[in-house]
PDB file of C-alpha atoms in Angstrom:
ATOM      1  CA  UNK J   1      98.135  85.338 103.591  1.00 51.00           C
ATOM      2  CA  UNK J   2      95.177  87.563 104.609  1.00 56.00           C
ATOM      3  CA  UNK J   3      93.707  87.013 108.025  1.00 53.00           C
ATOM      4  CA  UNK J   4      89.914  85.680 107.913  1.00 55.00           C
ATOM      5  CA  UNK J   5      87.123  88.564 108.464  1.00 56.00           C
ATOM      6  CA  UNK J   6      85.526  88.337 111.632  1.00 64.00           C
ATOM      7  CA  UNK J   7      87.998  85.705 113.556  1.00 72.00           C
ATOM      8  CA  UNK J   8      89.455  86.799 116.873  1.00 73.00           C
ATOM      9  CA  UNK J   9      91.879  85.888 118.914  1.00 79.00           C
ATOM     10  CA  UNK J  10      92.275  86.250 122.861  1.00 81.00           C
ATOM     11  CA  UNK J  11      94.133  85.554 125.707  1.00 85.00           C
ATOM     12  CA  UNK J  12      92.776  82.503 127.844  1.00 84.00           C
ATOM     13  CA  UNK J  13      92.930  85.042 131.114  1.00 82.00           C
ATOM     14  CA  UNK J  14      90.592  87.296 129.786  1.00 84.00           C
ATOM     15  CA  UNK J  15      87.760  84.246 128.958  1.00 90.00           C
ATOM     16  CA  UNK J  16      85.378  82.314 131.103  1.00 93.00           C
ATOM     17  CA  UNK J  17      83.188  79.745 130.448  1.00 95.00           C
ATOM     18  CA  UNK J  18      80.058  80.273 131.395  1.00 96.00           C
ATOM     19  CA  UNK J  19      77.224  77.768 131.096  1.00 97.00           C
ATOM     20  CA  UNK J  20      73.419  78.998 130.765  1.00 97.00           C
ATOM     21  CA  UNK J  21      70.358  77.308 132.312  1.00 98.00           C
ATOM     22  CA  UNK J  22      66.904  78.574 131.777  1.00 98.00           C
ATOM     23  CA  UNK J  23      64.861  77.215 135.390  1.00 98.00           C
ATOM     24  CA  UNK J  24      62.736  73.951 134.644  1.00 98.00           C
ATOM     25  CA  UNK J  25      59.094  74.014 134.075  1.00 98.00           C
ATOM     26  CA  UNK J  26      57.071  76.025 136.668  1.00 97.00           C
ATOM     27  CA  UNK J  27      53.246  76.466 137.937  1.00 97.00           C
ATOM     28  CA  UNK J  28      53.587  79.649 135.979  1.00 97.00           C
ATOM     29  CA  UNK J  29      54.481  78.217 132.401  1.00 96.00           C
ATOM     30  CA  UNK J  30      51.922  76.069 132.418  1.00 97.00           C
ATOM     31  CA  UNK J  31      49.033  78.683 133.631  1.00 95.00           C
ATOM     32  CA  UNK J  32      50.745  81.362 131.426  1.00 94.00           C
ATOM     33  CA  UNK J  33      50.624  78.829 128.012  1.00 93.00           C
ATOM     34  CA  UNK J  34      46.778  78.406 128.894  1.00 94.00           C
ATOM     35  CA  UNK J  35      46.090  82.053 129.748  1.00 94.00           C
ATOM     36  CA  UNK J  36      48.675  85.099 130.250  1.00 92.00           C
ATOM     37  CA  UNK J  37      46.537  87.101 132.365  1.00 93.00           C
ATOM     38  CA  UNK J  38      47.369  84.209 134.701  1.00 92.00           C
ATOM     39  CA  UNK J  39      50.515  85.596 135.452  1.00 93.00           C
ATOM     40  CA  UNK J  40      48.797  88.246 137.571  1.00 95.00           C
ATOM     41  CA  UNK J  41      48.065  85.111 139.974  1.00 95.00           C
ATOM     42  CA  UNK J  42      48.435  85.558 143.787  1.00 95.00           C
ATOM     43  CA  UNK J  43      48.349  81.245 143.242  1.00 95.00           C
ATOM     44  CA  UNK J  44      51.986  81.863 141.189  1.00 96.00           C
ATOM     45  CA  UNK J  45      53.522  83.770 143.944  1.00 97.00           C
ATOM     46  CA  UNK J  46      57.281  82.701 143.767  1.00 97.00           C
ATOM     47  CA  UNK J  47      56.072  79.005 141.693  1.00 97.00           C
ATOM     48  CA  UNK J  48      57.605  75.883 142.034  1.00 97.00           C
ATOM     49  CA  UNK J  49      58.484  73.604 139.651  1.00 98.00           C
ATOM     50  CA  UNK J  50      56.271  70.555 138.194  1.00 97.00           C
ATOM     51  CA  UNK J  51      56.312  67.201 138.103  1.00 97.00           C
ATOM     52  CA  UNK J  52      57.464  67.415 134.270  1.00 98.00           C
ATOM     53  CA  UNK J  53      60.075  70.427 135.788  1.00 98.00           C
ATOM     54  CA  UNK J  54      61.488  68.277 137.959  1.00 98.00           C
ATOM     55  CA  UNK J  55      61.647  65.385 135.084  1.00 98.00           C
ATOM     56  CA  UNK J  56      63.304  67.678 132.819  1.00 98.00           C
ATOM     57  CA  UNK J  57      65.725  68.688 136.028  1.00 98.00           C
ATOM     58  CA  UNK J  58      66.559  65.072 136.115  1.00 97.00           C
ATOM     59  CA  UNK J  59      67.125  64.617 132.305  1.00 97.00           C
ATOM     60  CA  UNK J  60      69.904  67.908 132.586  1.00 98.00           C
ATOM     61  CA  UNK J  61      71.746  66.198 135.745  1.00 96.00           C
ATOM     62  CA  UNK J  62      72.300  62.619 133.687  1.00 96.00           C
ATOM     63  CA  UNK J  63      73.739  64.704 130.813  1.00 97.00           C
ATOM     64  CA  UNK J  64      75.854  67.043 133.274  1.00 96.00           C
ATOM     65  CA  UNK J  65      77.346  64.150 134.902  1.00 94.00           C
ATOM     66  CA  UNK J  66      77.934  61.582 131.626  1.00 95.00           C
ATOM     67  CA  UNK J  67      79.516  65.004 129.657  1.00 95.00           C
ATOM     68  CA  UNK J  68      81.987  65.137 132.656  1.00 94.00           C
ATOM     69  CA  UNK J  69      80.561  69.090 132.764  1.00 94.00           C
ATOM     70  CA  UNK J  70      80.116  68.069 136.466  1.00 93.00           C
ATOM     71  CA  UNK J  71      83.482  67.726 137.221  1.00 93.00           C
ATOM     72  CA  UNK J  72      84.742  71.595 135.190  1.00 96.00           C
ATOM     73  CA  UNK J  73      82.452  73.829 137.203  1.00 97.00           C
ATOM     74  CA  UNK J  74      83.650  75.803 139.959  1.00 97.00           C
ATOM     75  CA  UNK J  75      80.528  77.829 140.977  1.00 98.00           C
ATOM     76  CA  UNK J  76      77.052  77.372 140.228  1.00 98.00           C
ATOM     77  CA  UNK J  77      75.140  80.980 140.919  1.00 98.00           C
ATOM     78  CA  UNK J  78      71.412  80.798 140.568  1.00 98.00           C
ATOM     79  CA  UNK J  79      68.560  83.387 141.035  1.00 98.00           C
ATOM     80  CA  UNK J  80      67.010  83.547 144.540  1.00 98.00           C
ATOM     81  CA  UNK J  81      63.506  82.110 143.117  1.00 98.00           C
ATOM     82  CA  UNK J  82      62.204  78.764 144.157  1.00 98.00           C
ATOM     83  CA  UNK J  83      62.129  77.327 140.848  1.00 98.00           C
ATOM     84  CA  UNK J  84      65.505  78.702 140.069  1.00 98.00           C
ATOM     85  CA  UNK J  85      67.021  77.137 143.328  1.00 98.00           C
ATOM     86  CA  UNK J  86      65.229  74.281 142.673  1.00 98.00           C
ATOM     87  CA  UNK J  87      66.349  73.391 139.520  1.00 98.00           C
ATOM     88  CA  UNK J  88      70.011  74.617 140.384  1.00 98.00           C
ATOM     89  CA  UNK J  89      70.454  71.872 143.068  1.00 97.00           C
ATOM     90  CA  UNK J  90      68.865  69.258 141.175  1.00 97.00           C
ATOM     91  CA  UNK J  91      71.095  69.664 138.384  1.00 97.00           C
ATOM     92  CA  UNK J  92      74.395  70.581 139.825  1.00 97.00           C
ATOM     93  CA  UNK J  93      73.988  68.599 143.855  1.00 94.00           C
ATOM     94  CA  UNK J  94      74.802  65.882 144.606  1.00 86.00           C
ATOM     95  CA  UNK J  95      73.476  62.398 145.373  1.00 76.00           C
ATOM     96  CA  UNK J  96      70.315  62.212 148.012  1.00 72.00           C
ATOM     97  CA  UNK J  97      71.550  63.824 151.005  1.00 65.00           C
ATOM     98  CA  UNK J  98      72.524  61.073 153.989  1.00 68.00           C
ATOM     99  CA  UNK J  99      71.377  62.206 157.473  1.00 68.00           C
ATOM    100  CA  UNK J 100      74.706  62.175 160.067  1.00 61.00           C
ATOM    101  CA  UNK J 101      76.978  63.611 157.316  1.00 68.00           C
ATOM    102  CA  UNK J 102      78.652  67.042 158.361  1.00 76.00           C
ATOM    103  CA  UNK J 103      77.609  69.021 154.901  1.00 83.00           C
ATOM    104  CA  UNK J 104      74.377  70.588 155.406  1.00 89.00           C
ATOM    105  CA  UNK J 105      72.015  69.756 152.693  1.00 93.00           C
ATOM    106  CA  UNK J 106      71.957  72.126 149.448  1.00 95.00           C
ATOM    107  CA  UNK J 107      67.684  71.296 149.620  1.00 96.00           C
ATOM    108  CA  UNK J 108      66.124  70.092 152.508  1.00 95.00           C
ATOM    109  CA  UNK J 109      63.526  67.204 151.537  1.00 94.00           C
ATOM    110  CA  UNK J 110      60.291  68.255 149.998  1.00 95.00           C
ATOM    111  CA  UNK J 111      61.324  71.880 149.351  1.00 95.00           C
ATOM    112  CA  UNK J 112      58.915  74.190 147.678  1.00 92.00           C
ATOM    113  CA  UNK J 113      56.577  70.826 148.143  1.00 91.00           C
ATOM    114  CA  UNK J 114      58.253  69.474 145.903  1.00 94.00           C
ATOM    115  CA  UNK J 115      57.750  65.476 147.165  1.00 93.00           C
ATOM    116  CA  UNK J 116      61.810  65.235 146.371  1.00 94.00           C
ATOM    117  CA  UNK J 117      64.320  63.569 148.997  1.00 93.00           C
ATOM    118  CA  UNK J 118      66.935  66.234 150.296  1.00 93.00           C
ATOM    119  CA  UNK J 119      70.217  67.039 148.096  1.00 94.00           C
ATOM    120  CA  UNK J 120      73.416  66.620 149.317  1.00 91.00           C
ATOM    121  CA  UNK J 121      76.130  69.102 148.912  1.00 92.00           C
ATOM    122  CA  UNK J 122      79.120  66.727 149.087  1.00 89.00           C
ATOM    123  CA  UNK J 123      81.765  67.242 146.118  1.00 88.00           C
ATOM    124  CA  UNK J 124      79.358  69.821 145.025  1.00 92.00           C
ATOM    125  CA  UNK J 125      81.239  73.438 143.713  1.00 95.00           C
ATOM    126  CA  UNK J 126      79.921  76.653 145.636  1.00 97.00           C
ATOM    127  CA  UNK J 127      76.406  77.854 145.112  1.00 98.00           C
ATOM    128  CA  UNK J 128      75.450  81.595 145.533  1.00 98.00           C
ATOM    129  CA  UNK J 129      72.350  83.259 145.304  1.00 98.00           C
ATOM    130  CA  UNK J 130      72.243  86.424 143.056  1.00 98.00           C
ATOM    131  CA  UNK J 131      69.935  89.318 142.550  1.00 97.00           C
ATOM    132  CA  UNK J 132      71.187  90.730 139.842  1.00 97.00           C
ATOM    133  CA  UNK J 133      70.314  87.355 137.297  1.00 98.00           C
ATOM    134  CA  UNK J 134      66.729  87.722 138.518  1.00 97.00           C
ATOM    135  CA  UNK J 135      63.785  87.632 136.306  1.00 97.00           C
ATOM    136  CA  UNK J 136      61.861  90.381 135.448  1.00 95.00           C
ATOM    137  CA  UNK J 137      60.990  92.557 137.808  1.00 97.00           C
ATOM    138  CA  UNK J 138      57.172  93.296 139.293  1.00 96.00           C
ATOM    139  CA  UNK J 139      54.027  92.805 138.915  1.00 97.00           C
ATOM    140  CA  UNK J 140      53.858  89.302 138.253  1.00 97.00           C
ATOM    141  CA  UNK J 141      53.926  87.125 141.816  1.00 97.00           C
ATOM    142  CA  UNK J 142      55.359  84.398 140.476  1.00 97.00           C
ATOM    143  CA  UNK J 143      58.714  86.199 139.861  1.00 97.00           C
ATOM    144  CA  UNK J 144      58.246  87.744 143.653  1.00 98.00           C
ATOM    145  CA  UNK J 145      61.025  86.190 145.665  1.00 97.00           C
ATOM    146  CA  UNK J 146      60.238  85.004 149.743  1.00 98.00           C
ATOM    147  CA  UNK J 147      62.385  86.012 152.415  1.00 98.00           C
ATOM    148  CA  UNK J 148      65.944  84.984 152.545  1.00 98.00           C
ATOM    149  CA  UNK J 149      65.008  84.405 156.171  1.00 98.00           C
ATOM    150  CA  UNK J 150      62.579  81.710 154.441  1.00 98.00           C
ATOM    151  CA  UNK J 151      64.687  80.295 151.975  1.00 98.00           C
ATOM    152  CA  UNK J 152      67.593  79.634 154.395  1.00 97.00           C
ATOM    153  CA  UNK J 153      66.348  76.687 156.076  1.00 97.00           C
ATOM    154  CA  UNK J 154      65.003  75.274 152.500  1.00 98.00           C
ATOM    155  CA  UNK J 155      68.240  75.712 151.148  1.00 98.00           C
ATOM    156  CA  UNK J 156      70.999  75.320 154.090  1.00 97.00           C
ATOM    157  CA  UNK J 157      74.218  75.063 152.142  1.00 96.00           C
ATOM    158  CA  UNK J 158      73.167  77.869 149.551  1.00 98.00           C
ATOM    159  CA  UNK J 159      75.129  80.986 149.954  1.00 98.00           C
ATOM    160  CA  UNK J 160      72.910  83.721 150.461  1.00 98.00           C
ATOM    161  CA  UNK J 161      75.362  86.444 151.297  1.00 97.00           C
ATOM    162  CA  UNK J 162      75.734  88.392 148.357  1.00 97.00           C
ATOM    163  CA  UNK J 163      71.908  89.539 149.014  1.00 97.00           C
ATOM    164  CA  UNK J 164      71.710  92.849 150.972  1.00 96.00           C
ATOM    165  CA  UNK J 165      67.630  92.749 152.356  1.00 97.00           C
ATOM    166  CA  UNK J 166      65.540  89.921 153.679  1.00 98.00           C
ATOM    167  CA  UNK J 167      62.777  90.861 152.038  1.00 98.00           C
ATOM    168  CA  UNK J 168      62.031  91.474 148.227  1.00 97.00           C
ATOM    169  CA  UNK J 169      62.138  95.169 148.046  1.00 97.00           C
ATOM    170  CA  UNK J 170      62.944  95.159 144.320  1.00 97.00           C
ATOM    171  CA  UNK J 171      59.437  93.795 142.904  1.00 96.00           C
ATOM    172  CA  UNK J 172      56.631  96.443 142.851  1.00 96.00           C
ATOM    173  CA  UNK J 173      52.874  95.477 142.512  1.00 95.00           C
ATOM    174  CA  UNK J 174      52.319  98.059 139.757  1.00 95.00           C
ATOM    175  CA  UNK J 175      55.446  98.679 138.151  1.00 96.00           C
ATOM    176  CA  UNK J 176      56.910  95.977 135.587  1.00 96.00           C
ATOM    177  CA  UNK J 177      60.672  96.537 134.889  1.00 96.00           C
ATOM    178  CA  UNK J 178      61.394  97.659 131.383  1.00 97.00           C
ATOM    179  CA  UNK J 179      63.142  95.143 129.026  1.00 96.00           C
ATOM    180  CA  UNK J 180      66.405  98.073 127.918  1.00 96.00           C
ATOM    181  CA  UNK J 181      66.514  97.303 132.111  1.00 97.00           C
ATOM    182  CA  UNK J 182      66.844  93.749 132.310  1.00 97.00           C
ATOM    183  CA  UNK J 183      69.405  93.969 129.820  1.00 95.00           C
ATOM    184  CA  UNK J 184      71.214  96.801 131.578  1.00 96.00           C
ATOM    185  CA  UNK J 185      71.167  94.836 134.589  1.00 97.00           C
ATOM    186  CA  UNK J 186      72.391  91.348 133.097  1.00 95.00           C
ATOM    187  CA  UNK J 187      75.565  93.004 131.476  1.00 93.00           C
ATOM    188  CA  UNK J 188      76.074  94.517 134.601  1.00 95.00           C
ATOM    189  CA  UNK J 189      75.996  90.952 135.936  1.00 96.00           C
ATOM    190  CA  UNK J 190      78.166  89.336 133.086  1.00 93.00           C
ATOM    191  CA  UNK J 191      80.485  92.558 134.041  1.00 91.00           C
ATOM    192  CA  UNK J 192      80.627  91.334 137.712  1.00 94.00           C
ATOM    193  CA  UNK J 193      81.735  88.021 136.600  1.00 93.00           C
ATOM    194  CA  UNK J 194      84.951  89.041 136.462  1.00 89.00           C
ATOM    195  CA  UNK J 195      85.515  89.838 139.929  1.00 89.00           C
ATOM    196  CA  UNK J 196      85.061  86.506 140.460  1.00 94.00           C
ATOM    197  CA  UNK J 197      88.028  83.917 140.365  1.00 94.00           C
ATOM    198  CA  UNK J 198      86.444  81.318 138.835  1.00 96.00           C
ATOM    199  CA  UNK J 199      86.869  80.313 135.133  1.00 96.00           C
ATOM    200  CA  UNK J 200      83.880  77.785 134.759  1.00 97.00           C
ATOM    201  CA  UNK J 201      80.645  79.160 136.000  1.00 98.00           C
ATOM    202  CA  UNK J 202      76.919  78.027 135.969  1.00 98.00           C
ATOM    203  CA  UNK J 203      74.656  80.774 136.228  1.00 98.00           C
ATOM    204  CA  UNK J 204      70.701  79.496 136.583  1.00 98.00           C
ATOM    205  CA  UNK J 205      68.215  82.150 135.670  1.00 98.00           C
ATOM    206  CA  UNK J 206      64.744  82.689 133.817  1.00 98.00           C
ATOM    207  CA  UNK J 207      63.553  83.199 130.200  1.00 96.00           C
ATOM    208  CA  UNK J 208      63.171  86.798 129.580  1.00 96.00           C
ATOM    209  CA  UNK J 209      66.415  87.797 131.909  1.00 97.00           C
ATOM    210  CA  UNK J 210      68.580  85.341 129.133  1.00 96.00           C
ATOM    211  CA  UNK J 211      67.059  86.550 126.063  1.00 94.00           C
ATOM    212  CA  UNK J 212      67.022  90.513 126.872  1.00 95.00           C
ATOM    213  CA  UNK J 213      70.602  89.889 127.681  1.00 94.00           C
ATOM    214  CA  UNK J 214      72.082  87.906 125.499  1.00 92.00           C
ATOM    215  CA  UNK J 215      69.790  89.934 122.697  1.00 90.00           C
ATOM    216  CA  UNK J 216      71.856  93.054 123.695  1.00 87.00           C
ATOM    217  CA  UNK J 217      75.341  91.455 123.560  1.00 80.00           C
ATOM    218  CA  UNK J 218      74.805  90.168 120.115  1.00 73.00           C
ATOM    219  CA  UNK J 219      74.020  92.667 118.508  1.00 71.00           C
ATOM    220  CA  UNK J 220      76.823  93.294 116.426  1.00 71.00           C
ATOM    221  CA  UNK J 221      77.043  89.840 115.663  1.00 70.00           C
ATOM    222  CA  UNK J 222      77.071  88.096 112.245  1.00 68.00           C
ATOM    223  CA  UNK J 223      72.814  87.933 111.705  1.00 73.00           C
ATOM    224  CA  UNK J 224      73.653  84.111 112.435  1.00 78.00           C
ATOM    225  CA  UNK J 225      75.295  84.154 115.522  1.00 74.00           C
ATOM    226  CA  UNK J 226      72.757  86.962 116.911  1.00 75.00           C
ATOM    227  CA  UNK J 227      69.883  84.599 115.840  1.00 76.00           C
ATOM    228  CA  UNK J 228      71.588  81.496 117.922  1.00 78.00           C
ATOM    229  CA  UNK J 229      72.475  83.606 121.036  1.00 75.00           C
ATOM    230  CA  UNK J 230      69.153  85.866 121.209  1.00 74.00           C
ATOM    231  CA  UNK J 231      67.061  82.921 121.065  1.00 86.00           C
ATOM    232  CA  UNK J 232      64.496  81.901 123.561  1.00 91.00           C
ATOM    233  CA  UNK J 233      65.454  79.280 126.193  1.00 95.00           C
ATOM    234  CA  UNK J 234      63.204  76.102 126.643  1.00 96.00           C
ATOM    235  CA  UNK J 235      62.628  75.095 129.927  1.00 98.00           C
ATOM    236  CA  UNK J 236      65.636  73.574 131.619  1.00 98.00           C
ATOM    237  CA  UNK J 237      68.169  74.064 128.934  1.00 98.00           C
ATOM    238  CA  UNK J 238      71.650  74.785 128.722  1.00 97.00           C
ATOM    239  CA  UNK J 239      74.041  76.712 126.280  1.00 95.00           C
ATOM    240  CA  UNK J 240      77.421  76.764 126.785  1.00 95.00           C
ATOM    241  CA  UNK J 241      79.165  80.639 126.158  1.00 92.00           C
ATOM    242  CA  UNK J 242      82.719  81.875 126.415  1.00 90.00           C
ATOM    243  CA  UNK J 243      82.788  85.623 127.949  1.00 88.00           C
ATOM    244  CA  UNK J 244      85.574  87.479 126.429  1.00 86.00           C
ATOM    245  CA  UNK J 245      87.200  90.530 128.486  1.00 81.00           C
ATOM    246  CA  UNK J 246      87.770  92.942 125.253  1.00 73.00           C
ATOM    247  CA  UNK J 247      88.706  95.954 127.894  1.00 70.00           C
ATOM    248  CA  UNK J 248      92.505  97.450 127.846  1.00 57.00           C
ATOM    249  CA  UNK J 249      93.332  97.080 131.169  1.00 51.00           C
ATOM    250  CA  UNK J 250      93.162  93.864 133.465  1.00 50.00           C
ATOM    251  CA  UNK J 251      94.993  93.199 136.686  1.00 53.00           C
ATOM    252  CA  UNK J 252      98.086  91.724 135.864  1.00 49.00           C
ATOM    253  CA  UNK J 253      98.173  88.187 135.503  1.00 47.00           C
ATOM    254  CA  UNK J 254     100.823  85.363 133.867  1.00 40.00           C
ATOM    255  CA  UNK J 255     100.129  84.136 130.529  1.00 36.00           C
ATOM    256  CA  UNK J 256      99.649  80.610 130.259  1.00 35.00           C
TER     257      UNK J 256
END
């Protein structure tokens, strides 16, 4: 029998499940839709998410948690952006965080004015804040991050480790980062993935970082496929992806 064109076959070590969320609705979308000279806003700087953001945040937790999705993921790494934070903890947190319990909240109540109670981080997987999955870079305020010395006391229980300055010293006023470099830098992030242990991963990010991304990996894909992965995300959804290892040489592990 002659094998099938285009089928593959891999080891389960050298795949992860990875599960894509474009932020909810922001300030930003809704300015930008009317007018995209409004991104240029001082009024965006670092924008929150809207009452319909936070609607759609609550429509992605019911089907997390009824999927059992909830239950498989071991990390959930978001951008360091309010709305990205934001809509990381609404989906993926908890119930309403309890005062007197000895997990620190993963949102302190009425975050990013938000008007929402604080989320718990009980029998909630890791979250860590990541650079690298950031939107594109400059110009535009509203993808300027705050200080991690800000965000820390918005979002106690949100690892913010991995991020080397306090301030944002990688978004320039004049200088909007190319889309080849977005891409560059989100297979560099896929790449890093794999130093990580975990096999089910949530990674919340922003519109133009998942389409210049996944654009770039698909390339070589049946036209099909690269139409279904290159598309643009809507606000607040999620795609589910397996990332394949193709290179030779992997640490040793045992086959299972």
């Amino acid at each position: 029998m002659e094998p099938i064109a285009g089928t593959a076959l891999y080891p389960l070590h050298r795949c992860k499940t990875i599960y894509l969320v474009r932020h909810a609705q922001g300030i930003h979308n809704v300015a930008g839709e009317k007018d995209f000279n409004a991104y240029m806003s001082q009024d965006l700087f670092d924008a929150q998410l809207t009452p319909l953001g936070w609607s759609q945040v609550d429509s992605l937790r019911e089907h997390v948690k009824k999927s059992g999705l909830a239950k498989k993921i071991e990390l959930v790494i978001t951008s360091p952006l309010l709305r990205t934070m934001q809509t990381a903890v609404g989906v993926f947190g908890d119930e309403n965080y309890t005062d007197g319990v000895s997990a620190p909240p993963l949102m302190v109540e009425n975050a990013g004015h938000s008007g929402r109670p604080a989320v718990s981080s009980l029998n909630c997987p890791p979250f860590l804040a990541v650079e690298t999955c950031r939107e594109h870079l400059g110009v535009h305020p509203c993808d300027k991050r705050r200080s991690i010395t800000e965000y820390r006391p918005l979002f106690p229980a949100i690892d913010f480790s991995l991020i080397e300055n306090d301030e944002d010293v990688l978004w320039e006023p004049d200088v909007r980062e190319a889309n080849e470099s977005v891409a560059l830098r989100g297979m560099k992030f896929f790449d890093w993935l794999w130093t990580r242990e975990e096999k089910e991963i949530a990674i919340v990010s922003h519109s133009g970082f998942l389409y210049h991304t996944l654009s770039t990996y698909s390339k070589e894909c049946h036209p099909t496929v690269r139409d279904e992965v290159g598309k643009h995300f809507a606000n607040c959804e999620l795609r589910s992806m397996v990332l394949v290892d193709r290179r030779s040489v992997l640490p040793p592990q045992s086959w299972t």
